[in-house]
Amino acid sequence: MTRSLFRDYIDGKMATASEDGGNSAPKDQIVLRVNQLDSSELDTELHELLKAQFTRAFQFFQPGVLAYIEPELNAALRLLLWQFSINSTHSTLGQQMLNLKYAQESSSVHKLSLLQRRVYACLLIGLKWLQERSHDLALATNHMSAFEKIWKVFHVLERLLQVASLINFLVFLQQGRYQFIYERILGIRAWFSKPQSVRQVSFEYMTRELLWHGFAEFIFFLLPFINFHRVRNFFKRHLTFFSISSSDMDVSKRRAQHLYKECAVCGEWPTCPREIGCLHVFCYYCIQSNFDADPSYTCPLCSHPVEDGSNIQQVKCEIT
């Protein structure tokens, strides 16, 4: 696979180098495998999109009204796409988006003959319809012995076709020609409909986006390991200067009445009031959660340290 992609790159370089002022014939340029694969994916998506739009028109009808005629519906949609693509422009809709078209391998004429277009329609529309409707047809003719043999042969041929398609795709990955087996049968290949010009692609924007994306992922990986509570308390202790008086440290001094009504952390009425050795009162959750996040946590008003979890005690009120 790596050697095939490298060969694609070399072929593309040689095709570009063979251009003469942008006026070279389309067959002088090699169509890369990725362009052919993208065009087939676009064809599939366009078919599904058209089918979804058609089905939406019958959404208010009785459920299952289109289920029985789904093979015929798919055949009609493929016939419609064939009429406005292969039959008129000699290229599928996906190929038109990528500046590609079908042309005969052994001819200098860059178009398909009428016979090739009709056989293309029979293979892609008729055989697919027969494949989707084969089960119902087999059930309808199961009482006829002649048809029973025919359907057995049909199923064997179907499996052989699947194996041949797989082998053809592997050969396509190696050689870069004939993506589908019907292309090999008809002798048609995908070519550029217009000469490809040399494009100067700048990867500066992409490199910058990848750099910032990697940096953002590194930051998001690092953030959960940072204890923001501890960082915030560290800067608060070292950038804010407190004057700790002996009266604030002396817990035996009678606590003022207003200190019982306000938590030193959240400023609300203390819930399950606790103290840590200073005159200030805390909610149990406020002081306990901050101490669990930062063992060196101190009172935000007087900078009195907690030091140990056993110092978080219930507030005792003296009534005189």
PDB file of C-alpha atoms in Angstrom:
ATOM      1  CA  MET A   1       0.000   0.000   0.000  1.00  0.00           C
ATOM      2  CA  THR A   2       2.828   2.413   0.844  1.00  0.00           C
ATOM      3  CA  ARG A   3       4.562   1.628  -2.437  1.00  0.00           C
ATOM      4  CA  SER A   4       1.297   2.241  -4.336  1.00  0.00           C
ATOM      5  CA  LEU A   5       0.808   5.650  -2.702  1.00  0.00           C
ATOM      6  CA  PHE A   6       4.437   6.528  -3.448  1.00  0.00           C
ATOM      7  CA  ARG A   7       3.869   5.515  -7.067  1.00  0.00           C
ATOM      8  CA  ASP A   8       0.805   7.807  -7.128  1.00  0.00           C
ATOM      9  CA  TYR A   9       2.967  10.664  -5.900  1.00  0.00           C
ATOM     10  CA  ILE A  10       5.688  10.004  -8.514  1.00  0.00           C
ATOM     11  CA  ASP A  11       3.103   9.638 -11.296  1.00  0.00           C
ATOM     12  CA  GLY A  12       1.512  12.929 -10.301  1.00  0.00           C
ATOM     13  CA  LYS A  13       4.878  14.664 -10.319  1.00  0.00           C
ATOM     14  CA  MET A  14       5.748  13.258 -13.738  1.00  0.00           C
ATOM     15  CA  ALA A  15       2.363  14.269 -15.132  1.00  0.00           C
ATOM     16  CA  THR A  16       2.795  17.784 -13.794  1.00  0.00           C
ATOM     17  CA  ALA A  17       6.295  18.025 -15.200  1.00  0.00           C
ATOM     18  CA  SER A  18       5.040  16.951 -18.645  1.00  0.00           C
ATOM     19  CA  GLU A  19       2.654  19.906 -18.902  1.00  0.00           C
ATOM     20  CA  ASP A  20       3.476  22.446 -21.565  1.00  0.00           C
ATOM     21  CA  GLY A  21       2.028  25.723 -20.418  1.00  0.00           C
ATOM     22  CA  GLY A  22      -1.144  24.035 -19.113  1.00  0.00           C
ATOM     23  CA  ASN A  23      -2.220  22.919 -22.611  1.00  0.00           C
ATOM     24  CA  SER A  24      -1.440  19.188 -22.376  1.00  0.00           C
ATOM     25  CA  ALA A  25      -4.073  16.633 -23.277  1.00  0.00           C
ATOM     26  CA  PRO A  26      -6.106  15.165 -20.394  1.00  0.00           C
ATOM     27  CA  LYS A  27      -4.659  11.671 -20.972  1.00  0.00           C
ATOM     28  CA  ASP A  28      -1.156  12.971 -20.311  1.00  0.00           C
ATOM     29  CA  GLN A  29      -2.028  13.387 -16.643  1.00  0.00           C
ATOM     30  CA  ILE A  30      -2.379  10.489 -14.228  1.00  0.00           C
ATOM     31  CA  VAL A  31      -5.587  10.360 -12.164  1.00  0.00           C
ATOM     32  CA  LEU A  32      -4.651   9.388  -8.624  1.00  0.00           C
ATOM     33  CA  ARG A  33      -6.390   6.558  -6.831  1.00  0.00           C
ATOM     34  CA  VAL A  34      -7.713   8.870  -4.147  1.00  0.00           C
ATOM     35  CA  ASN A  35      -9.506  10.984  -6.769  1.00  0.00           C
ATOM     36  CA  GLN A  36     -11.233   7.930  -8.204  1.00  0.00           C
ATOM     37  CA  LEU A  37     -12.220   6.643  -4.753  1.00  0.00           C
ATOM     38  CA  ASP A  38     -13.567  10.060  -3.761  1.00  0.00           C
ATOM     39  CA  SER A  39     -15.655  10.299  -6.915  1.00  0.00           C
ATOM     40  CA  SER A  40     -17.295   6.910  -6.267  1.00  0.00           C
ATOM     41  CA  GLU A  41     -18.031   7.917  -2.661  1.00  0.00           C
ATOM     42  CA  LEU A  42     -19.625  11.144  -3.896  1.00  0.00           C
ATOM     43  CA  ASP A  43     -21.787   9.174  -6.343  1.00  0.00           C
ATOM     44  CA  THR A  44     -23.026   6.950  -3.509  1.00  0.00           C
ATOM     45  CA  GLU A  45     -23.770   9.907  -1.242  1.00  0.00           C
ATOM     46  CA  LEU A  46     -25.637  11.749  -4.007  1.00  0.00           C
ATOM     47  CA  HIS A  47     -27.773   8.681  -4.689  1.00  0.00           C
ATOM     48  CA  GLU A  48     -28.636   8.345  -0.986  1.00  0.00           C
ATOM     49  CA  LEU A  49     -29.382  12.073  -0.737  1.00  0.00           C
ATOM     50  CA  LEU A  50     -31.708  11.985  -3.747  1.00  0.00           C
ATOM     51  CA  LYS A  51     -33.424   8.881  -2.361  1.00  0.00           C
ATOM     52  CA  ALA A  52     -33.910  10.539   1.039  1.00  0.00           C
ATOM     53  CA  GLN A  53     -35.478  13.607  -0.581  1.00  0.00           C
ATOM     54  CA  PHE A  54     -37.806  11.425  -2.636  1.00  0.00           C
ATOM     55  CA  THR A  55     -38.781   9.335   0.391  1.00  0.00           C
ATOM     56  CA  ARG A  56     -39.503  12.465   2.429  1.00  0.00           C
ATOM     57  CA  ALA A  57     -42.208  13.404  -0.089  1.00  0.00           C
ATOM     58  CA  PHE A  58     -44.117  10.257   0.956  1.00  0.00           C
ATOM     59  CA  GLN A  59     -43.671  10.629   4.711  1.00  0.00           C
ATOM     60  CA  PHE A  60     -47.381  11.398   5.263  1.00  0.00           C
ATOM     61  CA  PHE A  61     -48.567   8.412   3.231  1.00  0.00           C
ATOM     62  CA  GLN A  62     -49.376   5.025   4.689  1.00  0.00           C
ATOM     63  CA  PRO A  63     -46.242   3.488   6.284  1.00  0.00           C
ATOM     64  CA  GLY A  64     -44.450   1.013   4.033  1.00  0.00           C
ATOM     65  CA  VAL A  65     -45.965   2.319   0.798  1.00  0.00           C
ATOM     66  CA  LEU A  66     -42.481   2.497  -0.795  1.00  0.00           C
ATOM     67  CA  ALA A  67     -41.042  -0.641   0.806  1.00  0.00           C
ATOM     68  CA  TYR A  68     -42.341  -3.046  -1.845  1.00  0.00           C
ATOM     69  CA  ILE A  69     -41.223  -0.941  -4.805  1.00  0.00           C
ATOM     70  CA  GLU A  70     -37.834   0.024  -3.329  1.00  0.00           C
ATOM     71  CA  PRO A  71     -35.820  -1.895  -5.988  1.00  0.00           C
ATOM     72  CA  GLU A  72     -37.774  -0.157  -8.756  1.00  0.00           C
ATOM     73  CA  LEU A  73     -37.327   3.187  -6.978  1.00  0.00           C
ATOM     74  CA  ASN A  74     -33.560   2.691  -6.777  1.00  0.00           C
ATOM     75  CA  ALA A  75     -33.473   1.695 -10.448  1.00  0.00           C
ATOM     76  CA  ALA A  76     -35.451   4.798 -11.433  1.00  0.00           C
ATOM     77  CA  LEU A  77     -33.123   7.055  -9.460  1.00  0.00           C
ATOM     78  CA  ARG A  78     -30.044   5.427 -10.995  1.00  0.00           C
ATOM     79  CA  LEU A  79     -31.587   5.849 -14.441  1.00  0.00           C
ATOM     80  CA  LEU A  80     -32.220   9.525 -13.717  1.00  0.00           C
ATOM     81  CA  LEU A  81     -28.645  10.034 -12.549  1.00  0.00           C
ATOM     82  CA  TRP A  82     -27.329   8.129 -15.581  1.00  0.00           C
ATOM     83  CA  GLN A  83     -29.312  10.315 -17.962  1.00  0.00           C
ATOM     84  CA  PHE A  84     -27.914  13.571 -16.579  1.00  0.00           C
ATOM     85  CA  SER A  85     -24.374  12.294 -16.040  1.00  0.00           C
ATOM     86  CA  ILE A  86     -22.981   9.422 -18.118  1.00  0.00           C
ATOM     87  CA  ASN A  87     -25.378   9.770 -21.051  1.00  0.00           C
ATOM     88  CA  SER A  88     -24.994  13.538 -21.385  1.00  0.00           C
ATOM     89  CA  THR A  89     -21.563  14.472 -20.022  1.00  0.00           C
ATOM     90  CA  HIS A  90     -19.720  11.079 -20.131  1.00  0.00           C
ATOM     91  CA  SER A  91     -18.938  11.379 -16.418  1.00  0.00           C
ATOM     92  CA  THR A  92     -20.691  10.675 -13.156  1.00  0.00           C
ATOM     93  CA  LEU A  93     -21.779  13.501 -10.866  1.00  0.00           C
ATOM     94  CA  GLY A  94     -18.961  12.707  -8.444  1.00  0.00           C
ATOM     95  CA  GLN A  95     -16.434  12.840 -11.280  1.00  0.00           C
ATOM     96  CA  GLN A  96     -17.771  16.198 -12.414  1.00  0.00           C
ATOM     97  CA  MET A  97     -17.066  17.624  -8.962  1.00  0.00           C
ATOM     98  CA  LEU A  98     -13.455  16.421  -9.185  1.00  0.00           C
ATOM     99  CA  ASN A  99     -12.805  17.440 -12.818  1.00  0.00           C
ATOM    100  CA  LEU A 100     -12.898  13.839 -14.077  1.00  0.00           C
ATOM    101  CA  LYS A 101     -14.654  12.053 -16.906  1.00  0.00           C
ATOM    102  CA  TYR A 102     -14.743   8.635 -18.548  1.00  0.00           C
ATOM    103  CA  ALA A 103     -12.883   8.028 -21.792  1.00  0.00           C
ATOM    104  CA  GLN A 104     -11.991   4.995 -23.857  1.00  0.00           C
ATOM    105  CA  GLU A 105      -8.670   3.391 -22.997  1.00  0.00           C
ATOM    106  CA  SER A 106      -7.665   2.476 -26.555  1.00  0.00           C
ATOM    107  CA  SER A 107      -9.015   5.538 -28.368  1.00  0.00           C
ATOM    108  CA  SER A 108      -7.951   9.156 -28.649  1.00  0.00           C
ATOM    109  CA  VAL A 109     -11.603  10.242 -28.444  1.00  0.00           C
ATOM    110  CA  HIS A 110     -12.307  11.570 -24.953  1.00  0.00           C
ATOM    111  CA  LYS A 111     -15.881  10.323 -24.768  1.00  0.00           C
ATOM    112  CA  LEU A 112     -17.881   7.132 -24.480  1.00  0.00           C
ATOM    113  CA  SER A 113     -19.578   5.509 -27.417  1.00  0.00           C
ATOM    114  CA  LEU A 114     -23.339   5.013 -27.458  1.00  0.00           C
ATOM    115  CA  LEU A 115     -22.885   1.252 -26.999  1.00  0.00           C
ATOM    116  CA  GLN A 116     -20.630   1.752 -23.973  1.00  0.00           C
ATOM    117  CA  ARG A 117     -23.129   4.122 -22.358  1.00  0.00           C
ATOM    118  CA  ARG A 118     -26.004   1.698 -22.854  1.00  0.00           C
ATOM    119  CA  VAL A 119     -24.033  -1.293 -21.566  1.00  0.00           C
ATOM    120  CA  TYR A 120     -22.980   0.854 -18.601  1.00  0.00           C
ATOM    121  CA  ALA A 121     -26.671   1.519 -17.862  1.00  0.00           C
ATOM    122  CA  CYS A 122     -27.543  -2.180 -18.162  1.00  0.00           C
ATOM    123  CA  LEU A 123     -24.756  -3.204 -15.788  1.00  0.00           C
ATOM    124  CA  LEU A 124     -25.342  -0.534 -13.156  1.00  0.00           C
ATOM    125  CA  ILE A 125     -29.127  -0.306 -13.345  1.00  0.00           C
ATOM    126  CA  GLY A 126     -30.405  -3.624 -14.696  1.00  0.00           C
ATOM    127  CA  LEU A 127     -28.101  -5.942 -12.778  1.00  0.00           C
ATOM    128  CA  LYS A 128     -28.512  -4.046  -9.508  1.00  0.00           C
ATOM    129  CA  TRP A 129     -32.285  -4.153  -9.887  1.00  0.00           C
ATOM    130  CA  LEU A 130     -32.149  -7.894 -10.579  1.00  0.00           C
ATOM    131  CA  GLN A 131     -29.939  -8.393  -7.536  1.00  0.00           C
ATOM    132  CA  GLU A 132     -32.316  -6.481  -5.243  1.00  0.00           C
ATOM    133  CA  ARG A 133     -35.456  -8.142  -6.660  1.00  0.00           C
ATOM    134  CA  SER A 134     -34.005 -11.657  -7.036  1.00  0.00           C
ATOM    135  CA  HIS A 135     -35.354 -12.909  -3.706  1.00  0.00           C
ATOM    136  CA  ASP A 136     -38.949 -11.936  -4.534  1.00  0.00           C
ATOM    137  CA  LEU A 137     -38.650 -13.356  -8.037  1.00  0.00           C
ATOM    138  CA  ALA A 138     -37.276 -16.617  -6.670  1.00  0.00           C
ATOM    139  CA  LEU A 139     -40.203 -16.945  -4.261  1.00  0.00           C
ATOM    140  CA  ALA A 140     -42.689 -16.235  -7.056  1.00  0.00           C
ATOM    141  CA  THR A 141     -41.195 -18.935  -9.302  1.00  0.00           C
ATOM    142  CA  ASN A 142     -40.239 -21.535  -6.688  1.00  0.00           C
ATOM    143  CA  HIS A 143     -42.832 -23.966  -8.010  1.00  0.00           C
ATOM    144  CA  MET A 144     -41.155 -24.083 -11.439  1.00  0.00           C
ATOM    145  CA  SER A 145     -38.218 -26.481 -11.623  1.00  0.00           C
ATOM    146  CA  ALA A 146     -36.654 -24.685 -14.601  1.00  0.00           C
ATOM    147  CA  PHE A 147     -36.462 -21.386 -12.755  1.00  0.00           C
ATOM    148  CA  GLU A 148     -35.019 -23.116  -9.701  1.00  0.00           C
ATOM    149  CA  LYS A 149     -31.920 -24.094 -11.671  1.00  0.00           C
ATOM    150  CA  ILE A 150     -31.720 -20.627 -13.162  1.00  0.00           C
ATOM    151  CA  TRP A 151     -31.701 -18.980  -9.740  1.00  0.00           C
ATOM    152  CA  LYS A 152     -29.037 -21.373  -8.463  1.00  0.00           C
ATOM    153  CA  VAL A 153     -26.845 -20.435 -11.411  1.00  0.00           C
ATOM    154  CA  PHE A 154     -27.604 -16.770 -10.763  1.00  0.00           C
ATOM    155  CA  HIS A 155     -26.509 -17.007  -7.115  1.00  0.00           C
ATOM    156  CA  VAL A 156     -23.307 -18.795  -8.131  1.00  0.00           C
ATOM    157  CA  LEU A 157     -22.563 -16.095 -10.704  1.00  0.00           C
ATOM    158  CA  GLU A 158     -23.292 -13.429  -8.107  1.00  0.00           C
ATOM    159  CA  ARG A 159     -20.710 -14.887  -5.722  1.00  0.00           C
ATOM    160  CA  LEU A 160     -18.180 -15.238  -8.521  1.00  0.00           C
ATOM    161  CA  LEU A 161     -18.774 -11.598  -9.428  1.00  0.00           C
ATOM    162  CA  GLN A 162     -18.122 -10.560  -5.834  1.00  0.00           C
ATOM    163  CA  VAL A 163     -14.829 -12.449  -5.816  1.00  0.00           C
ATOM    164  CA  ALA A 164     -13.867 -10.961  -9.179  1.00  0.00           C
ATOM    165  CA  SER A 165     -14.721  -7.468  -7.899  1.00  0.00           C
ATOM    166  CA  LEU A 166     -12.485  -7.984  -4.875  1.00  0.00           C
ATOM    167  CA  ILE A 167      -9.579  -9.144  -7.056  1.00  0.00           C
ATOM    168  CA  ASN A 168     -10.159  -6.232  -9.430  1.00  0.00           C
ATOM    169  CA  PHE A 169     -10.072  -3.754  -6.538  1.00  0.00           C
ATOM    170  CA  LEU A 170      -6.790  -5.179  -5.259  1.00  0.00           C
ATOM    171  CA  VAL A 171      -5.339  -4.832  -8.766  1.00  0.00           C
ATOM    172  CA  PHE A 172      -6.666  -1.256  -8.862  1.00  0.00           C
ATOM    173  CA  LEU A 173      -4.837  -0.436  -5.630  1.00  0.00           C
ATOM    174  CA  GLN A 174      -1.648  -1.774  -7.203  1.00  0.00           C
ATOM    175  CA  GLN A 175      -1.929  -0.301 -10.715  1.00  0.00           C
ATOM    176  CA  GLY A 176      -4.304   2.660 -10.248  1.00  0.00           C
ATOM    177  CA  ARG A 177      -6.584   1.697 -13.182  1.00  0.00           C
ATOM    178  CA  TYR A 178     -10.103   0.234 -13.439  1.00  0.00           C
ATOM    179  CA  GLN A 179     -11.583   0.828 -10.009  1.00  0.00           C
ATOM    180  CA  PHE A 180     -14.678  -1.265 -10.833  1.00  0.00           C
ATOM    181  CA  ILE A 181     -14.890  -4.459 -12.822  1.00  0.00           C
ATOM    182  CA  TYR A 182     -17.382  -2.957 -15.291  1.00  0.00           C
ATOM    183  CA  GLU A 183     -14.775  -0.327 -16.191  1.00  0.00           C
ATOM    184  CA  ARG A 184     -12.388  -3.143 -17.131  1.00  0.00           C
ATOM    185  CA  ILE A 185     -15.121  -4.904 -19.138  1.00  0.00           C
ATOM    186  CA  LEU A 186     -16.041  -1.751 -21.067  1.00  0.00           C
ATOM    187  CA  GLY A 187     -12.432  -0.607 -21.464  1.00  0.00           C
ATOM    188  CA  ILE A 188     -13.040   2.840 -19.975  1.00  0.00           C
ATOM    189  CA  ARG A 189     -10.971   4.825 -17.480  1.00  0.00           C
ATOM    190  CA  ALA A 190     -11.264   8.052 -15.565  1.00  0.00           C
ATOM    191  CA  TRP A 191      -9.273  10.982 -16.973  1.00  0.00           C
ATOM    192  CA  PHE A 192      -9.065  14.659 -16.189  1.00  0.00           C
ATOM    193  CA  SER A 193     -11.624  16.554 -18.234  1.00  0.00           C
ATOM    194  CA  LYS A 194      -9.415  19.679 -18.137  1.00  0.00           C
ATOM    195  CA  PRO A 195      -5.657  19.971 -17.735  1.00  0.00           C
ATOM    196  CA  GLN A 196      -4.551  20.261 -14.131  1.00  0.00           C
ATOM    197  CA  SER A 197      -2.439  23.298 -13.323  1.00  0.00           C
ATOM    198  CA  VAL A 198       0.299  23.468 -10.715  1.00  0.00           C
ATOM    199  CA  ARG A 199      -1.049  24.746  -7.397  1.00  0.00           C
ATOM    200  CA  GLN A 200       1.037  26.403  -4.738  1.00  0.00           C
ATOM    201  CA  VAL A 201      -0.263  25.133  -1.418  1.00  0.00           C
ATOM    202  CA  SER A 202       0.755  26.926   1.756  1.00  0.00           C
ATOM    203  CA  PHE A 203       0.743  24.870   4.934  1.00  0.00           C
ATOM    204  CA  GLU A 204       1.438  27.800   7.228  1.00  0.00           C
ATOM    205  CA  TYR A 205      -2.159  28.072   8.429  1.00  0.00           C
ATOM    206  CA  MET A 206      -2.459  24.306   8.931  1.00  0.00           C
ATOM    207  CA  THR A 207       0.814  24.195  10.859  1.00  0.00           C
ATOM    208  CA  ARG A 208      -0.345  27.012  13.132  1.00  0.00           C
ATOM    209  CA  GLU A 209      -3.675  25.305  13.766  1.00  0.00           C
ATOM    210  CA  LEU A 210      -1.984  21.991  14.552  1.00  0.00           C
ATOM    211  CA  LEU A 211       0.439  23.749  16.912  1.00  0.00           C
ATOM    212  CA  TRP A 212      -2.319  25.505  18.871  1.00  0.00           C
ATOM    213  CA  HIS A 213      -4.451  22.358  18.872  1.00  0.00           C
ATOM    214  CA  GLY A 214      -1.607  20.350  20.373  1.00  0.00           C
ATOM    215  CA  PHE A 215      -0.904  23.082  22.930  1.00  0.00           C
ATOM    216  CA  ALA A 216      -4.600  23.202  23.931  1.00  0.00           C
ATOM    217  CA  GLU A 217      -4.704  19.417  24.358  1.00  0.00           C
ATOM    218  CA  PHE A 218      -1.613  19.599  26.568  1.00  0.00           C
ATOM    219  CA  ILE A 219      -3.222  22.314  28.717  1.00  0.00           C
ATOM    220  CA  PHE A 220      -6.457  20.321  29.059  1.00  0.00           C
ATOM    221  CA  PHE A 221      -4.383  17.288  30.080  1.00  0.00           C
ATOM    222  CA  LEU A 222      -2.463  19.315  32.670  1.00  0.00           C
ATOM    223  CA  LEU A 223      -5.374  21.198  34.288  1.00  0.00           C
ATOM    224  CA  PRO A 224      -6.805  18.280  36.355  1.00  0.00           C
ATOM    225  CA  PHE A 225      -3.447  17.877  38.108  1.00  0.00           C
ATOM    226  CA  ILE A 226      -3.377  21.480  39.361  1.00  0.00           C
ATOM    227  CA  ASN A 227      -4.839  22.167  42.819  1.00  0.00           C
ATOM    228  CA  PHE A 228      -6.332  25.610  42.226  1.00  0.00           C
ATOM    229  CA  HIS A 229      -7.522  25.924  45.818  1.00  0.00           C
ATOM    230  CA  ARG A 230      -4.004  25.508  47.064  1.00  0.00           C
ATOM    231  CA  VAL A 231      -2.586  27.911  44.479  1.00  0.00           C
ATOM    232  CA  ARG A 232      -5.209  30.534  45.284  1.00  0.00           C
ATOM    233  CA  ASN A 233      -4.624  30.244  49.028  1.00  0.00           C
ATOM    234  CA  PHE A 234      -0.848  30.391  48.525  1.00  0.00           C
ATOM    235  CA  PHE A 235      -1.020  33.695  46.664  1.00  0.00           C
ATOM    236  CA  LYS A 236      -3.589  35.034  49.093  1.00  0.00           C
ATOM    237  CA  ARG A 237      -1.300  34.282  52.036  1.00  0.00           C
ATOM    238  CA  HIS A 238       1.810  35.739  50.427  1.00  0.00           C
ATOM    239  CA  LEU A 239       0.330  38.715  48.611  1.00  0.00           C
ATOM    240  CA  THR A 240      -2.049  39.846  51.368  1.00  0.00           C
ATOM    241  CA  PHE A 241      -0.584  41.111  54.623  1.00  0.00           C
ATOM    242  CA  PHE A 242      -2.575  40.506  57.788  1.00  0.00           C
ATOM    243  CA  SER A 243      -1.960  42.022  61.157  1.00  0.00           C
ATOM    244  CA  ILE A 244      -2.593  39.151  63.543  1.00  0.00           C
ATOM    245  CA  SER A 245      -3.228  40.632  66.910  1.00  0.00           C
ATOM    246  CA  SER A 246      -3.074  38.738  70.170  1.00  0.00           C
ATOM    247  CA  SER A 247      -6.756  39.431  70.737  1.00  0.00           C
ATOM    248  CA  ASP A 248      -7.638  37.614  67.485  1.00  0.00           C
ATOM    249  CA  MET A 249      -5.512  34.632  68.452  1.00  0.00           C
ATOM    250  CA  ASP A 250      -6.875  34.440  71.962  1.00  0.00           C
ATOM    251  CA  VAL A 251      -9.870  32.175  71.643  1.00  0.00           C
ATOM    252  CA  SER A 252     -10.561  32.525  75.385  1.00  0.00           C
ATOM    253  CA  LYS A 253     -11.648  36.117  74.712  1.00  0.00           C
ATOM    254  CA  ARG A 254     -15.370  36.434  74.315  1.00  0.00           C
ATOM    255  CA  ARG A 255     -16.417  36.316  70.647  1.00  0.00           C
ATOM    256  CA  ALA A 256     -18.438  39.296  69.422  1.00  0.00           C
ATOM    257  CA  GLN A 257     -22.083  38.567  68.689  1.00  0.00           C
ATOM    258  CA  HIS A 258     -21.895  39.511  65.001  1.00  0.00           C
ATOM    259  CA  LEU A 259     -19.180  36.898  64.386  1.00  0.00           C
ATOM    260  CA  TYR A 260     -21.715  34.123  65.036  1.00  0.00           C
ATOM    261  CA  LYS A 261     -23.894  35.364  62.166  1.00  0.00           C
ATOM    262  CA  GLU A 262     -21.383  35.290  59.311  1.00  0.00           C
ATOM    263  CA  CYS A 263     -19.129  32.585  57.873  1.00  0.00           C
ATOM    264  CA  ALA A 264     -15.597  33.855  57.309  1.00  0.00           C
ATOM    265  CA  VAL A 265     -15.466  32.056  53.933  1.00  0.00           C
ATOM    266  CA  CYS A 266     -18.861  32.421  52.253  1.00  0.00           C
ATOM    267  CA  GLY A 267     -20.250  35.362  54.229  1.00  0.00           C
ATOM    268  CA  GLU A 268     -23.565  33.571  54.873  1.00  0.00           C
ATOM    269  CA  TRP A 269     -25.161  32.406  58.113  1.00  0.00           C
ATOM    270  CA  PRO A 270     -22.943  29.520  59.307  1.00  0.00           C
ATOM    271  CA  THR A 271     -24.328  26.035  58.744  1.00  0.00           C
ATOM    272  CA  CYS A 272     -23.103  23.601  61.409  1.00  0.00           C
ATOM    273  CA  PRO A 273     -20.738  26.307  62.700  1.00  0.00           C
ATOM    274  CA  ARG A 274     -17.113  25.383  63.265  1.00  0.00           C
ATOM    275  CA  GLU A 275     -14.030  27.166  64.599  1.00  0.00           C
ATOM    276  CA  ILE A 276     -10.308  26.593  64.108  1.00  0.00           C
ATOM    277  CA  GLY A 277      -8.837  28.454  67.083  1.00  0.00           C
ATOM    278  CA  CYS A 278      -9.460  32.077  66.150  1.00  0.00           C
ATOM    279  CA  LEU A 279     -12.534  34.202  66.875  1.00  0.00           C
ATOM    280  CA  HIS A 280     -14.072  33.644  63.433  1.00  0.00           C
ATOM    281  CA  VAL A 281     -16.814  31.145  62.660  1.00  0.00           C
ATOM    282  CA  PHE A 282     -17.109  28.923  59.558  1.00  0.00           C
ATOM    283  CA  CYS A 283     -19.630  26.667  57.911  1.00  0.00           C
ATOM    284  CA  TYR A 284     -18.629  23.043  58.328  1.00  0.00           C
ATOM    285  CA  TYR A 285     -18.550  22.491  54.557  1.00  0.00           C
ATOM    286  CA  CYS A 286     -16.576  25.699  53.897  1.00  0.00           C
ATOM    287  CA  ILE A 287     -13.766  25.010  56.328  1.00  0.00           C
ATOM    288  CA  GLN A 288     -13.639  21.241  55.833  1.00  0.00           C
ATOM    289  CA  SER A 289     -13.596  21.369  52.025  1.00  0.00           C
ATOM    290  CA  ASN A 290     -10.914  24.063  51.945  1.00  0.00           C
ATOM    291  CA  PHE A 291      -8.777  22.142  54.417  1.00  0.00           C
ATOM    292  CA  ASP A 292      -9.146  18.922  52.399  1.00  0.00           C
ATOM    293  CA  ALA A 293      -8.099  20.778  49.232  1.00  0.00           C
ATOM    294  CA  ASP A 294      -5.221  22.610  50.940  1.00  0.00           C
ATOM    295  CA  PRO A 295      -3.807  21.260  54.246  1.00  0.00           C
ATOM    296  CA  SER A 296      -2.045  24.605  54.780  1.00  0.00           C
ATOM    297  CA  TYR A 297      -5.305  26.532  54.634  1.00  0.00           C
ATOM    298  CA  THR A 298      -5.611  29.551  56.929  1.00  0.00           C
ATOM    299  CA  CYS A 299      -8.445  31.773  58.016  1.00  0.00           C
ATOM    300  CA  PRO A 300      -9.107  34.259  55.189  1.00  0.00           C
ATOM    301  CA  LEU A 301      -9.725  37.103  57.685  1.00  0.00           C
ATOM    302  CA  CYS A 302      -6.934  36.703  60.230  1.00  0.00           C
ATOM    303  CA  SER A 303      -4.646  34.109  58.573  1.00  0.00           C
ATOM    304  CA  HIS A 304      -4.874  31.758  61.539  1.00  0.00           C
ATOM    305  CA  PRO A 305      -3.728  28.284  60.345  1.00  0.00           C
ATOM    306  CA  VAL A 306      -5.832  25.158  60.697  1.00  0.00           C
ATOM    307  CA  GLU A 307      -2.696  22.981  61.109  1.00  0.00           C
ATOM    308  CA  ASP A 308      -4.649  19.775  61.758  1.00  0.00           C
ATOM    309  CA  GLY A 309      -8.115  18.422  61.071  1.00  0.00           C
ATOM    310  CA  SER A 310      -8.714  17.890  64.776  1.00  0.00           C
ATOM    311  CA  ASN A 311      -8.589  21.669  65.247  1.00  0.00           C
ATOM    312  CA  ILE A 312     -11.882  22.029  63.351  1.00  0.00           C
ATOM    313  CA  GLN A 313     -14.300  21.900  66.257  1.00  0.00           C
ATOM    314  CA  GLN A 314     -17.864  22.850  66.985  1.00  0.00           C
ATOM    315  CA  VAL A 315     -18.479  26.388  68.158  1.00  0.00           C
ATOM    316  CA  LYS A 316     -19.290  26.637  71.804  1.00  0.00           C
ATOM    317  CA  CYS A 317     -21.533  29.495  72.873  1.00  0.00           C
ATOM    318  CA  GLU A 318     -21.497  30.867  76.391  1.00  0.00           C
ATOM    319  CA  ILE A 319     -24.798  32.230  77.628  1.00  0.00           C
ATOM    320  CA  THR A 320     -24.584  34.713  80.470  1.00  0.00           C
TER     321      THR A 320
END
